């Protein structure tokens, strides 16, 4: 088995080949099989940030479900503050649908307002918030 840092490095540098996300799917599986997926949280949010309007042909949903098994809320908050994406907005809405008013101890409504006005947000994502 490869070192977790090698897997993470490959995830960080991954670029889709004309919409083919199969290798990323394999890398995500390999990360979880390493038994240390929490080490790759930043890299996984980085995938969302580099592809803000994409769902990775379903692979990003695998990432989302995996992240939800970890301690991820602060990293989600940071990602939304830095470079909002379709998948991070979806994650925020999923938390909000649990009747939670906060994420990482901060107000969801205030975060949503900030995200809508974030100059880094893709215009097509604003209506998702």
Short mmCIF file of C-alpha atoms in Angstrom, two decimals:
data_model
loop_
_atom_site.label_atom_id
_atom_site.label_comp_id
_atom_site.label_asym_id
_atom_site.label_seq_id
_atom_site.Cartn_x
_atom_site.Cartn_y
_atom_site.Cartn_z
CA UNK A 1 0.00 0.00 0.00
CA UNK A 2 1.23 3.49 -0.86
CA UNK A 3 1.94 6.16 1.69
CA UNK A 4 -1.06 8.38 2.49
CA UNK A 5 0.97 11.48 1.58
CA UNK A 6 1.48 10.10 -1.94
CA UNK A 7 -2.25 9.55 -2.36
CA UNK A 8 -3.02 13.05 -1.10
CA UNK A 9 -0.42 14.57 -3.40
CA UNK A 10 -2.02 12.84 -6.37
CA UNK A 11 -5.49 14.04 -5.28
CA UNK A 12 -4.18 17.61 -4.97
CA UNK A 13 -2.72 17.57 -8.48
CA UNK A 14 -5.59 15.67 -10.12
CA UNK A 15 -7.23 17.20 -13.19
CA UNK A 16 -10.16 15.61 -14.99
CA UNK A 17 -9.41 14.15 -18.38
CA UNK A 18 -12.34 15.50 -20.44
CA UNK A 19 -14.85 14.71 -17.71
CA UNK A 20 -13.31 11.36 -16.80
CA UNK A 21 -13.07 11.25 -13.01
CA UNK A 22 -12.34 7.53 -12.67
CA UNK A 23 -8.78 8.00 -11.38
CA UNK A 24 -9.99 10.45 -8.73
CA UNK A 25 -12.59 7.91 -7.63
CA UNK A 26 -9.81 5.32 -7.29
CA UNK A 27 -7.68 7.77 -5.27
CA UNK A 28 -10.55 8.55 -2.90
CA UNK A 29 -11.12 4.83 -2.36
CA UNK A 30 -7.42 4.34 -1.76
CA UNK A 31 -7.40 7.21 0.77
CA UNK A 32 -10.23 5.61 2.76
CA UNK A 33 -8.62 2.19 2.58
CA UNK A 34 -5.47 3.70 4.10
CA UNK A 35 -7.39 4.04 7.35
CA UNK A 36 -6.36 7.69 7.64
CA UNK A 37 -8.76 9.64 5.44
CA UNK A 38 -8.83 12.57 7.87
CA UNK A 39 -5.31 13.48 6.74
CA UNK A 40 -6.73 14.23 3.28
CA UNK A 41 -9.57 16.56 4.29
CA UNK A 42 -7.86 19.68 2.93
CA UNK A 43 -7.06 17.97 -0.37
CA UNK A 44 -10.66 16.80 -0.75
CA UNK A 45 -12.06 20.27 -0.13
CA UNK A 46 -9.42 21.50 -2.58
CA UNK A 47 -10.98 19.30 -5.27
CA UNK A 48 -14.30 21.07 -4.71
CA UNK A 49 -12.64 24.49 -4.77
CA UNK A 50 -10.78 23.79 -8.04
CA UNK A 51 -14.03 22.58 -9.65
CA UNK A 52 -16.61 24.90 -8.10
CA UNK A 53 -19.53 24.19 -10.43
CA UNK A 54 -18.90 20.50 -11.09
CA UNK A 55 -20.01 17.30 -9.36
CA UNK A 56 -17.22 15.18 -10.83
CA UNK A 57 -19.66 12.86 -12.61
CA UNK A 58 -20.82 11.68 -9.20
CA UNK A 59 -17.34 11.21 -7.72
CA UNK A 60 -17.73 14.40 -5.68
CA UNK A 61 -20.76 12.84 -3.99
CA UNK A 62 -18.52 9.99 -2.87
CA UNK A 63 -16.16 12.60 -1.42
CA UNK A 64 -19.05 14.44 0.25
CA UNK A 65 -20.37 11.28 1.90
CA UNK A 66 -16.88 10.36 3.05
CA UNK A 67 -16.24 13.80 4.50
CA UNK A 68 -19.49 13.60 6.44
CA UNK A 69 -18.04 10.64 8.36
CA UNK A 70 -15.16 12.79 9.62
CA UNK A 71 -14.74 15.93 11.74
CA UNK A 72 -15.15 18.31 8.83
CA UNK A 73 -17.26 21.32 9.84
CA UNK A 74 -14.39 23.77 10.44
CA UNK A 75 -12.79 22.79 7.12
CA UNK A 76 -16.16 23.20 5.38
CA UNK A 77 -16.55 26.63 6.95
CA UNK A 78 -13.05 27.61 5.81
CA UNK A 79 -13.72 26.36 2.28
CA UNK A 80 -16.98 28.30 2.04
CA UNK A 81 -15.22 31.44 3.25
CA UNK A 82 -12.37 31.01 0.78
CA UNK A 83 -13.79 29.53 -2.45
CA UNK A 84 -17.45 28.45 -2.32
CA UNK A 85 -18.43 25.56 -4.57
CA UNK A 86 -21.52 23.63 -5.53
CA UNK A 87 -20.52 20.75 -3.27
CA UNK A 88 -19.64 22.86 -0.22
CA UNK A 89 -22.90 24.77 -0.56
CA UNK A 90 -24.68 21.41 -0.75
CA UNK A 91 -22.90 20.28 2.42
CA UNK A 92 -23.95 23.48 4.19
CA UNK A 93 -27.56 22.98 3.16
CA UNK A 94 -27.45 19.38 4.41
CA UNK A 95 -26.31 20.63 7.82
CA UNK A 96 -28.99 23.31 7.78
CA UNK A 97 -31.63 20.66 6.96
CA UNK A 98 -30.82 18.96 10.27
CA UNK A 99 -32.28 22.08 11.93
CA UNK A 100 -28.84 23.24 12.96
CA UNK A 101 -28.32 27.01 13.18
CA UNK A 102 -24.54 26.81 13.34
CA UNK A 103 -21.56 25.30 11.62
CA UNK A 104 -18.27 25.09 13.48
CA UNK A 105 -19.88 27.27 16.16
CA UNK A 106 -20.75 30.05 13.72
CA UNK A 107 -24.10 31.23 12.43
CA UNK A 108 -25.24 29.54 9.22
CA UNK A 109 -27.37 32.53 8.22
CA UNK A 110 -24.41 34.90 8.59
CA UNK A 111 -22.20 32.49 6.65
CA UNK A 112 -24.75 32.25 3.84
CA UNK A 113 -24.87 36.05 3.61
CA UNK A 114 -21.08 36.24 3.42
CA UNK A 115 -20.90 33.48 0.80
CA UNK A 116 -23.48 35.22 -1.41
CA UNK A 117 -21.34 38.35 -1.36
CA UNK A 118 -17.98 36.59 -1.67
CA UNK A 119 -16.23 37.92 -4.80
CA UNK A 120 -14.75 34.46 -5.40
CA UNK A 121 -18.14 32.76 -5.83
CA UNK A 122 -19.14 31.72 -9.34
CA UNK A 123 -22.26 33.71 -10.29
CA UNK A 124 -24.20 30.55 -11.14
CA UNK A 125 -23.81 29.34 -7.55
CA UNK A 126 -25.41 32.33 -5.85
CA UNK A 127 -28.95 31.01 -6.38
CA UNK A 128 -27.98 27.73 -4.67
CA UNK A 129 -27.52 29.44 -1.33
#
